PDB file of C-alpha atoms in Angstrom:
ATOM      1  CA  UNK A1317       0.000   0.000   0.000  1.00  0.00           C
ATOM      2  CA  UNK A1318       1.828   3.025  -0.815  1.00  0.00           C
ATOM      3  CA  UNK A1319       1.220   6.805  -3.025  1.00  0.00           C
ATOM      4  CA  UNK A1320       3.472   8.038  -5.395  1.00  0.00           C
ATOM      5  CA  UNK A1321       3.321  12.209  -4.503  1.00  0.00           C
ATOM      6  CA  UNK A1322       3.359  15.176  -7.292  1.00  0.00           C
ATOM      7  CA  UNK A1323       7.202  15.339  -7.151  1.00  0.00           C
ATOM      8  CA  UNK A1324       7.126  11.420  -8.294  1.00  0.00           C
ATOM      9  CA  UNK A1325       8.404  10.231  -4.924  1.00  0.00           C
ATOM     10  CA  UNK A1326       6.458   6.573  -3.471  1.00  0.00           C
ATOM     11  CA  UNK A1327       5.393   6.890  -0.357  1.00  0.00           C
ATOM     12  CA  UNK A1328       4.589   3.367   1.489  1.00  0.00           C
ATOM     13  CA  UNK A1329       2.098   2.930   4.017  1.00  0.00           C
ATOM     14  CA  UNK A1330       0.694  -0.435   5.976  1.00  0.00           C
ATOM     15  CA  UNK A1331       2.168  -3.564   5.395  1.00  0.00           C
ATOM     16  CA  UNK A1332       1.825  -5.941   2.273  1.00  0.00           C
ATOM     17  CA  UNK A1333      -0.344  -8.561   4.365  1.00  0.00           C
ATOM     18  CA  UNK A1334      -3.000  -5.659   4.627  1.00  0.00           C
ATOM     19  CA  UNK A1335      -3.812  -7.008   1.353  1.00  0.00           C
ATOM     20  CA  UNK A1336      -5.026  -9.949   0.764  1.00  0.00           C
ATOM     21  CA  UNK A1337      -6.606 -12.092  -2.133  1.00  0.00           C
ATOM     22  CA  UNK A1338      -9.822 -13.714  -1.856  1.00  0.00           C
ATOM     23  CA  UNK A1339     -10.634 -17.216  -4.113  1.00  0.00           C
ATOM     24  CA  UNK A1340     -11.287 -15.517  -7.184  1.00  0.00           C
ATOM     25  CA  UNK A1341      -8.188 -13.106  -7.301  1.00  0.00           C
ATOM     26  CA  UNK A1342      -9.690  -9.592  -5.626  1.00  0.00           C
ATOM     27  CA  UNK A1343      -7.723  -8.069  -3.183  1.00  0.00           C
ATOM     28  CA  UNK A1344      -9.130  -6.757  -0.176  1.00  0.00           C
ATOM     29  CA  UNK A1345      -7.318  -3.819   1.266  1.00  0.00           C
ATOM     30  CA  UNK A1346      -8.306  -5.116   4.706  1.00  0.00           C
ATOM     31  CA  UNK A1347      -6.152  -2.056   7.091  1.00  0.00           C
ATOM     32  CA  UNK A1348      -8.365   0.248   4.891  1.00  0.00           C
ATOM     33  CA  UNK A1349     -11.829  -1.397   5.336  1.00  0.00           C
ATOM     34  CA  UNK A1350     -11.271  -2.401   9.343  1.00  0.00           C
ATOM     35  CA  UNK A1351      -9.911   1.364   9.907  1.00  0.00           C
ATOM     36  CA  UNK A1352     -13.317   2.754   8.432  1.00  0.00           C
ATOM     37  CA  UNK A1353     -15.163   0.662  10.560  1.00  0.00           C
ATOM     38  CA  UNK A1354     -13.685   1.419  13.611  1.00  0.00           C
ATOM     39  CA  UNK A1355     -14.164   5.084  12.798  1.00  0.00           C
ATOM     40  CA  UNK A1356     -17.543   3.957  14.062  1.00  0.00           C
ATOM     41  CA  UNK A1357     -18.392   4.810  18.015  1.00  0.00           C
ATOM     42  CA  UNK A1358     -19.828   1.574  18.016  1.00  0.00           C
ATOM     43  CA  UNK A1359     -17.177  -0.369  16.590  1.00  0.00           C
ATOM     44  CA  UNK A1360     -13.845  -1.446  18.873  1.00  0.00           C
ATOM     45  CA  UNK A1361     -12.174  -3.722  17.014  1.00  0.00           C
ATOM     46  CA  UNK A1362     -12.605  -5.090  13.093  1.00  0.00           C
ATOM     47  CA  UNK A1363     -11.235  -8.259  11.420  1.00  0.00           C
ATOM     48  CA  UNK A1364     -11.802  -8.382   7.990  1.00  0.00           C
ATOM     49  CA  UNK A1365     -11.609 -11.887   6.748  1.00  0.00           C
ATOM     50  CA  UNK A1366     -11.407 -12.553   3.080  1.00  0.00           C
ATOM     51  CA  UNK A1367      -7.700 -14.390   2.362  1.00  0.00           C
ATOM     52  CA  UNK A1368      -8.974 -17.244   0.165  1.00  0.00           C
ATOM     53  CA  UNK A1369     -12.319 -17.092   0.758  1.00  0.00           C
ATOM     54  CA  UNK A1370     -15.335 -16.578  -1.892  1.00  0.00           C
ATOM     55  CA  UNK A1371     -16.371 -13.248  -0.288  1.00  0.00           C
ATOM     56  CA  UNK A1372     -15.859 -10.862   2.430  1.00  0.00           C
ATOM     57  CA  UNK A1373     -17.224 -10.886   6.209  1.00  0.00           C
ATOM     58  CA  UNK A1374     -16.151  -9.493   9.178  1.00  0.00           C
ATOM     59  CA  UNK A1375     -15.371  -9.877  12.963  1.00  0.00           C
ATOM     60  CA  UNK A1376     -16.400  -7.405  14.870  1.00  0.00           C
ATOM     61  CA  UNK A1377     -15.749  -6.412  18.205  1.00  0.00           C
ATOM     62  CA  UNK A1378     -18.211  -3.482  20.238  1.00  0.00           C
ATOM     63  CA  UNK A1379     -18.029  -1.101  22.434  1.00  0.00           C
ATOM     64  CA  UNK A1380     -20.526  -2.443  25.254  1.00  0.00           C
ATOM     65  CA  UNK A1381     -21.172   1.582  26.103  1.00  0.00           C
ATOM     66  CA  UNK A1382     -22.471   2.499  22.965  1.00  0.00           C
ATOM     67  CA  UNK A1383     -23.933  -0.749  21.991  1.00  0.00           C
ATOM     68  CA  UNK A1384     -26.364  -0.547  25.323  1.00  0.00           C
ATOM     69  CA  UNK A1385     -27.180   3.324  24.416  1.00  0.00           C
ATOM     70  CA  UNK A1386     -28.285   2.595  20.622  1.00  0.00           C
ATOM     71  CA  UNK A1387     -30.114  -0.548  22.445  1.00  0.00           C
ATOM     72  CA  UNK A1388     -32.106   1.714  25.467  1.00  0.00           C
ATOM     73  CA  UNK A1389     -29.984  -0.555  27.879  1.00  0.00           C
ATOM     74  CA  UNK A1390     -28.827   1.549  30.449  1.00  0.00           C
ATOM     75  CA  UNK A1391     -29.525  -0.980  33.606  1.00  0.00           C
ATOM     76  CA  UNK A1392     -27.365  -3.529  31.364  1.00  0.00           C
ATOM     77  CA  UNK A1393     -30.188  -6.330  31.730  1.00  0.00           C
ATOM     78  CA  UNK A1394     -29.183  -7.291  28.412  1.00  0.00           C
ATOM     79  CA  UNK A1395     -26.658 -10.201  28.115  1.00  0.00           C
ATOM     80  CA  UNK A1396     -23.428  -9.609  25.285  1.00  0.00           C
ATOM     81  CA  UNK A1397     -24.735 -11.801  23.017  1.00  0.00           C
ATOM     82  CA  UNK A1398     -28.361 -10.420  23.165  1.00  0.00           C
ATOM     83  CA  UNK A1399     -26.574  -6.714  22.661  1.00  0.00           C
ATOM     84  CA  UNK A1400     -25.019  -7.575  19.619  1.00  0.00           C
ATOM     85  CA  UNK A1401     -27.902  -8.740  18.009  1.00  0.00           C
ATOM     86  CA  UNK A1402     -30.226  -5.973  18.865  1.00  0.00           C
ATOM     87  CA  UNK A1403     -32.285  -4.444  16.015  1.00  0.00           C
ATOM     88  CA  UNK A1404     -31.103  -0.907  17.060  1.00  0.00           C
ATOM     89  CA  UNK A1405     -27.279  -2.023  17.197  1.00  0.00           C
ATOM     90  CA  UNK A1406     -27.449  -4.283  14.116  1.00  0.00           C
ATOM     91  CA  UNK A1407     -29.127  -1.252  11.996  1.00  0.00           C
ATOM     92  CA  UNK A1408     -26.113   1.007  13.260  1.00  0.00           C
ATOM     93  CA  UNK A1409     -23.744  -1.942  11.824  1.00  0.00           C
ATOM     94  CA  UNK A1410     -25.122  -2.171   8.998  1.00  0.00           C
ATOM     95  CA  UNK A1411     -25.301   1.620   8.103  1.00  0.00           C
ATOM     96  CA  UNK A1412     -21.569   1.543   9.551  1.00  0.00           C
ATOM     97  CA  UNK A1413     -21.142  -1.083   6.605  1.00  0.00           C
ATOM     98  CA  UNK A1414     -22.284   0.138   3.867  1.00  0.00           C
ATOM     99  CA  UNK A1415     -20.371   3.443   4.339  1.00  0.00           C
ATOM    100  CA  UNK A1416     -17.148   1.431   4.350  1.00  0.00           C
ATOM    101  CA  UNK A1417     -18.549  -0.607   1.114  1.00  0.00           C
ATOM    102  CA  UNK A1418     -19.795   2.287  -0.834  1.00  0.00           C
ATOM    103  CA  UNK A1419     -15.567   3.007  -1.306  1.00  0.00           C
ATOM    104  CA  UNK A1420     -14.533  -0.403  -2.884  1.00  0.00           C
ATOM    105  CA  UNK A1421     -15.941  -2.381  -5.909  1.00  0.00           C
ATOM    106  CA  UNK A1422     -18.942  -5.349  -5.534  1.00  0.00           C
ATOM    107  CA  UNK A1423     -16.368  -8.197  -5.130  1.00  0.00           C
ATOM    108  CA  UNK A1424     -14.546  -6.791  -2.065  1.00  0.00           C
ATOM    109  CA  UNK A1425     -17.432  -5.629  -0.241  1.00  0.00           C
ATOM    110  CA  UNK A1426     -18.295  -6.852   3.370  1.00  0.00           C
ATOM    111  CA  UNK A1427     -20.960  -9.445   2.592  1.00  0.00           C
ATOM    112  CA  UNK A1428     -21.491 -10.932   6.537  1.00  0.00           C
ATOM    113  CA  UNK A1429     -20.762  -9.927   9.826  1.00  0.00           C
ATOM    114  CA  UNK A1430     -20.694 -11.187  13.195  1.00  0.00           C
ATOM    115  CA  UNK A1431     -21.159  -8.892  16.259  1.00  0.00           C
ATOM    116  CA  UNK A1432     -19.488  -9.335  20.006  1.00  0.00           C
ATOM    117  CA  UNK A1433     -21.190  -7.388  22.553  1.00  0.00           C
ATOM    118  CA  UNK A1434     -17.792  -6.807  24.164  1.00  0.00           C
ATOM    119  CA  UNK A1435     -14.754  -5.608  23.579  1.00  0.00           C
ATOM    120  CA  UNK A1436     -11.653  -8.643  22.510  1.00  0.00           C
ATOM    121  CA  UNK A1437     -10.025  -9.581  25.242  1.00  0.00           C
ATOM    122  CA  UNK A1438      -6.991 -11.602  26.379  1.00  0.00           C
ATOM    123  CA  UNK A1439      -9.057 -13.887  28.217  1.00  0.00           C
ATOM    124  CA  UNK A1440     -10.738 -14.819  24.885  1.00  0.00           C
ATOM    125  CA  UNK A1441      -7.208 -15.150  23.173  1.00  0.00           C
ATOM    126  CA  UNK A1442      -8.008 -12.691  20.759  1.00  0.00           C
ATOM    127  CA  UNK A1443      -5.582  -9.601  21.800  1.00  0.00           C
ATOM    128  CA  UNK A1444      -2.519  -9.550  22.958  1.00  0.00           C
ATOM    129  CA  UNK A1445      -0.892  -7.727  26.388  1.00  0.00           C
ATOM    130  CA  UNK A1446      -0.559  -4.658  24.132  1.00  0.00           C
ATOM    131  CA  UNK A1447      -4.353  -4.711  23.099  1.00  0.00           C
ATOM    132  CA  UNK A1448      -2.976  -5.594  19.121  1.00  0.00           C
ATOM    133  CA  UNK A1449      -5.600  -8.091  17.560  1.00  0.00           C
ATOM    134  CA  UNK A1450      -4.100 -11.795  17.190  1.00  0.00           C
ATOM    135  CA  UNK A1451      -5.002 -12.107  13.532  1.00  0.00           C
ATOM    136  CA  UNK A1452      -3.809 -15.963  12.901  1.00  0.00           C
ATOM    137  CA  UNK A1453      -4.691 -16.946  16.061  1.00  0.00           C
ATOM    138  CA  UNK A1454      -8.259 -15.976  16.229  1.00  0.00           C
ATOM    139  CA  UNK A1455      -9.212 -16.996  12.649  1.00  0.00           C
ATOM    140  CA  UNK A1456      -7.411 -20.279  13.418  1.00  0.00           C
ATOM    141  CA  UNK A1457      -7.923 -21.238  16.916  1.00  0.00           C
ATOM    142  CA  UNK A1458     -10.435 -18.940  18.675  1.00  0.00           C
ATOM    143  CA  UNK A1459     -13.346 -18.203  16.227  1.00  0.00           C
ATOM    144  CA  UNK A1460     -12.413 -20.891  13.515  1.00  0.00           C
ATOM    145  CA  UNK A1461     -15.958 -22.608  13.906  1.00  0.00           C
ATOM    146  CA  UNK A1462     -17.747 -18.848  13.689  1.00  0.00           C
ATOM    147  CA  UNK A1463     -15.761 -17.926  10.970  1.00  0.00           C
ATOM    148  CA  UNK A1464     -16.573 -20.997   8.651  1.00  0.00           C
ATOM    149  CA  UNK A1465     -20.383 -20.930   9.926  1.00  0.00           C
ATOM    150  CA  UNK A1466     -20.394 -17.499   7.894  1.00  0.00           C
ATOM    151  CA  UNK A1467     -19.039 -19.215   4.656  1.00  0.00           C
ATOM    152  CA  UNK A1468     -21.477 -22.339   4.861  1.00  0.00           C
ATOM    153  CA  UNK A1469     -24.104 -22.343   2.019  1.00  0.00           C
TER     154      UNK A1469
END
């Protein structure tokens, strides 16, 4: 990921495995895409997942704050799963979505989502002691079962 500026000089930004391929040969700028979402107030965390796959989805992680104030929770009766899957939360995901896909082309937009009530946590194995998102680990340990549930047909 990189810019070349007006004087002709390339500028690089992210790293190459911010970019990934899906099964048909898009690439997904995936730093790009999480970033936007987490530009969100309702949005923590974001993990794009596309690297081989037929489409796009995403992981993503919410703040419990905001996710109980679109929801009318504020005694916090509501349980993390039941949170995420509130019509008033899922509506601000969605909208939070299709800003982020209205910038890329059909074949690398977010298709599928699913929703934490929570924020990650180290507990759950899916950050690490410096709050950075364990990418490998959680598509390949922690939420492998999740993440193939969204690609069944």
């Amino acid at each position: 990921m990189g810019y070349v500026d007006k004087e002709g000089f390339l500028f690089l930004e992210g790293r190459a495995d911010d970019v990934v391929k899906t099964s048909n040969g898009e690439k997904v700028p995936c730093s790009q895409m999480e970033k936007g979402l987490k530009d969100e107030t309702l949005i923590k965390e974001a993990l794009i997942i596309a690297n081989k796959r037929k489409f796009v989805s995403v992981l993503l992680w919410l703040h419990p704050e905001e996710a109980r104030r679109l929801a009318g929770d504020a005694n916090g009766s509501l349980s993390e799963e039941e949170l995420a899957q509130h019509p008033a939360v899922k509506a601000a995901i969605d909208e939070a979505i299709a800003k982020v896909n209205n910038d890329h082309n059909r074949p690398t937009q977010i298709r599928t989502y699913q929703a934490f009530g929570r924020e990650p946590t180290v507990a759950h194995g899916e950050i690490t002691e410096t709050m950075k998102l364990r990418r490998k680990p959680i598509q390949k340990e922690v939420h492998t079962a999740l993440i193939e549930g969204m690609y069944e047909e």
